[in-house]
Amino acid sequence: METEKDTYKTILKASEEVLFKERGSKFFGYAFPVVSEEEVKEHIENLKKTHHTAHHFCYAWQLGKSYEHYRANDDGEPSNSAGMPIYGQLQSFDVTNILVVVVRYFGGTKLGVGGLIQAYKTAAQMALENCRIIEETIDETFLLKFEYPEMNTVMRILKDEDINIVDQKMELNCEFKIAVRKKDAERIFELFENTYKVKIIKKQIPNSK
């Protein structure tokens, strides 16, 4: 049985501007890390200010650590000649939480649908090749609650399992917030649930980069 994917690929910073030329038309490509549609809109608005004489701002984005949300936009180009070729490159590079925009200046010669598809695909590919792509793990977060006498037991398990402590409170009792890789989450939950005088609670955390 195939195990559930618990990693994703993304970028941490925007690409440098790239330029692809085809029969007089110029295609400027950009890639940005994003975690919301609001960020997508901001980047596109900024590009429209930078390229105020361009007519086409075609783009595709993918959001979510499980690659669950995406959109492609042709922005006035023939249907599926721009947004989908850009999105195809997001799939090819297997990246998420990312926006790729290709800004076109028309050069006077029509490229045809086939020419447009190739040009937008190439500009998107160049932008993504210009990024440092990293792989991140999908983690689940748990809260551990225990009293001071159990500290050594808890710390030993955390060390043996190589688990990160995200946050901790040391007051009358102890609270550790821990991040566990998704594929190990169920096993770690049971491990602590069966540890005497240690309480473990699953935490719901919003999506983040």
mmCIF file with all atom_site columns, C-alpha atoms in Angstrom, residues 131-204:
data_model
loop_
_atom_site.group_PDB
_atom_site.id
_atom_site.type_symbol
_atom_site.label_atom_id
_atom_site.label_alt_id
_atom_site.label_comp_id
_atom_site.label_asym_id
_atom_site.label_entity_id
_atom_site.label_seq_id
_atom_site.pdbx_PDB_ins_code
_atom_site.Cartn_x
_atom_site.Cartn_y
_atom_site.Cartn_z
_atom_site.occupancy
_atom_site.B_iso_or_equiv
_atom_site.pdbx_formal_charge
_atom_site.auth_seq_id
_atom_site.auth_comp_id
_atom_site.auth_asym_id
_atom_site.auth_atom_id
_atom_site.pdbx_PDB_model_num
ATOM 1  C CA . CYS A 1 131 ? 14.570 29.516 -8.223 1.00 0.00 ? 131 CYS A CA 1
ATOM 2  C CA . ARG A 1 132 ? 16.063 27.487 -5.406 1.00 0.00 ? 132 ARG A CA 1
ATOM 3  C CA . ILE A 1 133 ? 13.480 24.770 -4.831 1.00 0.00 ? 133 ILE A CA 1
ATOM 4  C CA . ILE A 1 134 ? 13.446 23.190 -1.371 1.00 0.00 ? 134 ILE A CA 1
ATOM 5  C CA . GLU A 1 135 ? 11.643 20.182 0.079  1.00 0.00 ? 135 GLU A CA 1
ATOM 6  C CA . GLU A 1 136 ? 9.704  20.599 3.341  1.00 0.00 ? 136 GLU A CA 1
ATOM 7  C CA . THR A 1 137 ? 8.013  17.985 5.533  1.00 0.00 ? 137 THR A CA 1
ATOM 8  C CA . ILE A 1 138 ? 4.310  18.118 6.374  1.00 0.00 ? 138 ILE A CA 1
ATOM 9  C CA . ASP A 1 139 ? 4.131  18.073 10.155 1.00 0.00 ? 139 ASP A CA 1
ATOM 10 C CA . GLU A 1 140 ? 1.383  17.554 12.703 1.00 0.00 ? 140 GLU A CA 1
ATOM 11 C CA . THR A 1 141 ? 1.494  19.478 15.963 1.00 0.00 ? 141 THR A CA 1
ATOM 12 C CA . PHE A 1 142 ? 0.796  18.018 19.411 1.00 0.00 ? 142 PHE A CA 1
ATOM 13 C CA . LEU A 1 143 ? 0.658  19.490 22.904 1.00 0.00 ? 143 LEU A CA 1
ATOM 14 C CA . LEU A 1 144 ? 2.275  17.504 25.722 1.00 0.00 ? 144 LEU A CA 1
ATOM 15 C CA . LYS A 1 145 ? 1.172  18.204 29.306 1.00 0.00 ? 145 LYS A CA 1
ATOM 16 C CA . PHE A 1 146 ? 3.011  16.710 32.275 1.00 0.00 ? 146 PHE A CA 1
ATOM 17 C CA . GLU A 1 147 ? 4.467  17.470 35.694 1.00 0.00 ? 147 GLU A CA 1
ATOM 18 C CA . TYR A 1 148 ? 8.155  17.999 36.470 1.00 0.00 ? 148 TYR A CA 1
ATOM 19 C CA . PRO A 1 149 ? 8.877  14.420 37.688 1.00 0.00 ? 149 PRO A CA 1
ATOM 20 C CA . GLU A 1 150 ? 8.036  13.174 34.150 1.00 0.00 ? 150 GLU A CA 1
ATOM 21 C CA . MET A 1 151 ? 10.496 15.585 32.479 1.00 0.00 ? 151 MET A CA 1
ATOM 22 C CA . ASN A 1 152 ? 13.291 13.007 32.054 1.00 0.00 ? 152 ASN A CA 1
ATOM 23 C CA . THR A 1 153 ? 10.903 10.461 30.512 1.00 0.00 ? 153 THR A CA 1
ATOM 24 C CA . VAL A 1 154 ? 9.494  12.989 28.045 1.00 0.00 ? 154 VAL A CA 1
ATOM 25 C CA . MET A 1 155 ? 12.928 14.345 27.078 1.00 0.00 ? 155 MET A CA 1
ATOM 26 C CA . ARG A 1 156 ? 14.269 10.839 26.507 1.00 0.00 ? 156 ARG A CA 1
ATOM 27 C CA . ILE A 1 157 ? 11.418 10.009 24.104 1.00 0.00 ? 157 ILE A CA 1
ATOM 28 C CA . LEU A 1 158 ? 11.850 13.309 22.255 1.00 0.00 ? 158 LEU A CA 1
ATOM 29 C CA . LYS A 1 159 ? 15.574 12.673 21.876 1.00 0.00 ? 159 LYS A CA 1
ATOM 30 C CA . ASP A 1 160 ? 15.164 9.027  20.814 1.00 0.00 ? 160 ASP A CA 1
ATOM 31 C CA . GLU A 1 161 ? 12.550 9.981  18.208 1.00 0.00 ? 161 GLU A CA 1
ATOM 32 C CA . ASP A 1 162 ? 14.388 13.154 17.075 1.00 0.00 ? 162 ASP A CA 1
ATOM 33 C CA . ILE A 1 163 ? 11.295 15.323 17.655 1.00 0.00 ? 163 ILE A CA 1
ATOM 34 C CA . ASN A 1 164 ? 11.415 19.125 17.608 1.00 0.00 ? 164 ASN A CA 1
ATOM 35 C CA . ILE A 1 165 ? 10.009 21.191 20.478 1.00 0.00 ? 165 ILE A CA 1
ATOM 36 C CA . VAL A 1 166 ? 8.234  24.152 18.832 1.00 0.00 ? 166 VAL A CA 1
ATOM 37 C CA . ASP A 1 167 ? 7.282  25.947 22.043 1.00 0.00 ? 167 ASP A CA 1
ATOM 38 C CA . GLN A 1 168 ? 7.397  25.252 25.777 1.00 0.00 ? 168 GLN A CA 1
ATOM 39 C CA . LYS A 1 169 ? 5.916  26.565 29.019 1.00 0.00 ? 169 LYS A CA 1
ATOM 40 C CA . MET A 1 170 ? 7.520  25.725 32.367 1.00 0.00 ? 170 MET A CA 1
ATOM 41 C CA . GLU A 1 171 ? 5.177  26.946 35.075 1.00 0.00 ? 171 GLU A CA 1
ATOM 42 C CA . LEU A 1 172 ? 3.404  24.856 37.735 1.00 0.00 ? 172 LEU A CA 1
ATOM 43 C CA . ASN A 1 173 ? 3.199  22.099 35.143 1.00 0.00 ? 173 ASN A CA 1
ATOM 44 C CA . CYS A 1 174 ? 5.058  21.645 31.868 1.00 0.00 ? 174 CYS A CA 1
ATOM 45 C CA . GLU A 1 175 ? 3.662  22.109 28.365 1.00 0.00 ? 175 GLU A CA 1
ATOM 46 C CA . PHE A 1 176 ? 5.608  21.252 25.209 1.00 0.00 ? 176 PHE A CA 1
ATOM 47 C CA . LYS A 1 177 ? 4.312  21.928 21.711 1.00 0.00 ? 177 LYS A CA 1
ATOM 48 C CA . ILE A 1 178 ? 5.980  19.432 19.376 1.00 0.00 ? 178 ILE A CA 1
ATOM 49 C CA . ALA A 1 179 ? 6.067  19.023 15.577 1.00 0.00 ? 179 ALA A CA 1
ATOM 50 C CA . VAL A 1 180 ? 5.979  15.463 14.251 1.00 0.00 ? 180 VAL A CA 1
ATOM 51 C CA . ARG A 1 181 ? 6.365  14.396 10.644 1.00 0.00 ? 181 ARG A CA 1
ATOM 52 C CA . LYS A 1 182 ? 2.970  13.304 9.303  1.00 0.00 ? 182 LYS A CA 1
ATOM 53 C CA . LYS A 1 183 ? 3.965  9.702  8.574  1.00 0.00 ? 183 LYS A CA 1
ATOM 54 C CA . ASP A 1 184 ? 5.119  9.256  12.204 1.00 0.00 ? 184 ASP A CA 1
ATOM 55 C CA . ALA A 1 185 ? 2.265  11.184 13.839 1.00 0.00 ? 185 ALA A CA 1
ATOM 56 C CA . GLU A 1 186 ? -0.043 8.303  14.735 1.00 0.00 ? 186 GLU A CA 1
ATOM 57 C CA . ARG A 1 187 ? 2.772  6.224  16.217 1.00 0.00 ? 187 ARG A CA 1
ATOM 58 C CA . ILE A 1 188 ? 4.132  9.131  18.293 1.00 0.00 ? 188 ILE A CA 1
ATOM 59 C CA . PHE A 1 189 ? 0.649  10.007 19.519 1.00 0.00 ? 189 PHE A CA 1
ATOM 60 C CA . GLU A 1 190 ? 0.144  6.444  20.759 1.00 0.00 ? 190 GLU A CA 1
ATOM 61 C CA . LEU A 1 191 ? 3.618  6.392  22.302 1.00 0.00 ? 191 LEU A CA 1
ATOM 62 C CA . PHE A 1 192 ? 2.888  9.412  24.489 1.00 0.00 ? 192 PHE A CA 1
ATOM 63 C CA . GLU A 1 193 ? -0.717 8.370  25.114 1.00 0.00 ? 193 GLU A CA 1
ATOM 64 C CA . ASN A 1 194 ? 0.670  5.199  26.676 1.00 0.00 ? 194 ASN A CA 1
ATOM 65 C CA . THR A 1 195 ? 3.265  7.068  28.741 1.00 0.00 ? 195 THR A CA 1
ATOM 66 C CA . TYR A 1 196 ? 2.309  7.269  32.414 1.00 0.00 ? 196 TYR A CA 1
ATOM 67 C CA . LYS A 1 197 ? 1.265  10.737 33.652 1.00 0.00 ? 197 LYS A CA 1
ATOM 68 C CA . VAL A 1 198 ? 1.781  12.392 30.226 1.00 0.00 ? 198 VAL A CA 1
ATOM 69 C CA . LYS A 1 199 ? -1.186 13.856 28.343 1.00 0.00 ? 199 LYS A CA 1
ATOM 70 C CA . ILE A 1 200 ? -0.998 14.434 24.583 1.00 0.00 ? 200 ILE A CA 1
ATOM 71 C CA . ILE A 1 201 ? -3.440 16.606 22.614 1.00 0.00 ? 201 ILE A CA 1
ATOM 72 C CA . LYS A 1 202 ? -3.585 17.054 18.836 1.00 0.00 ? 202 LYS A CA 1
ATOM 73 C CA . LYS A 1 203 ? -3.342 20.726 17.869 1.00 0.00 ? 203 LYS A CA 1
ATOM 74 C CA . GLN A 1 204 ? -5.013 22.267 14.832 1.00 0.00 ? 204 GLN A CA 1
#
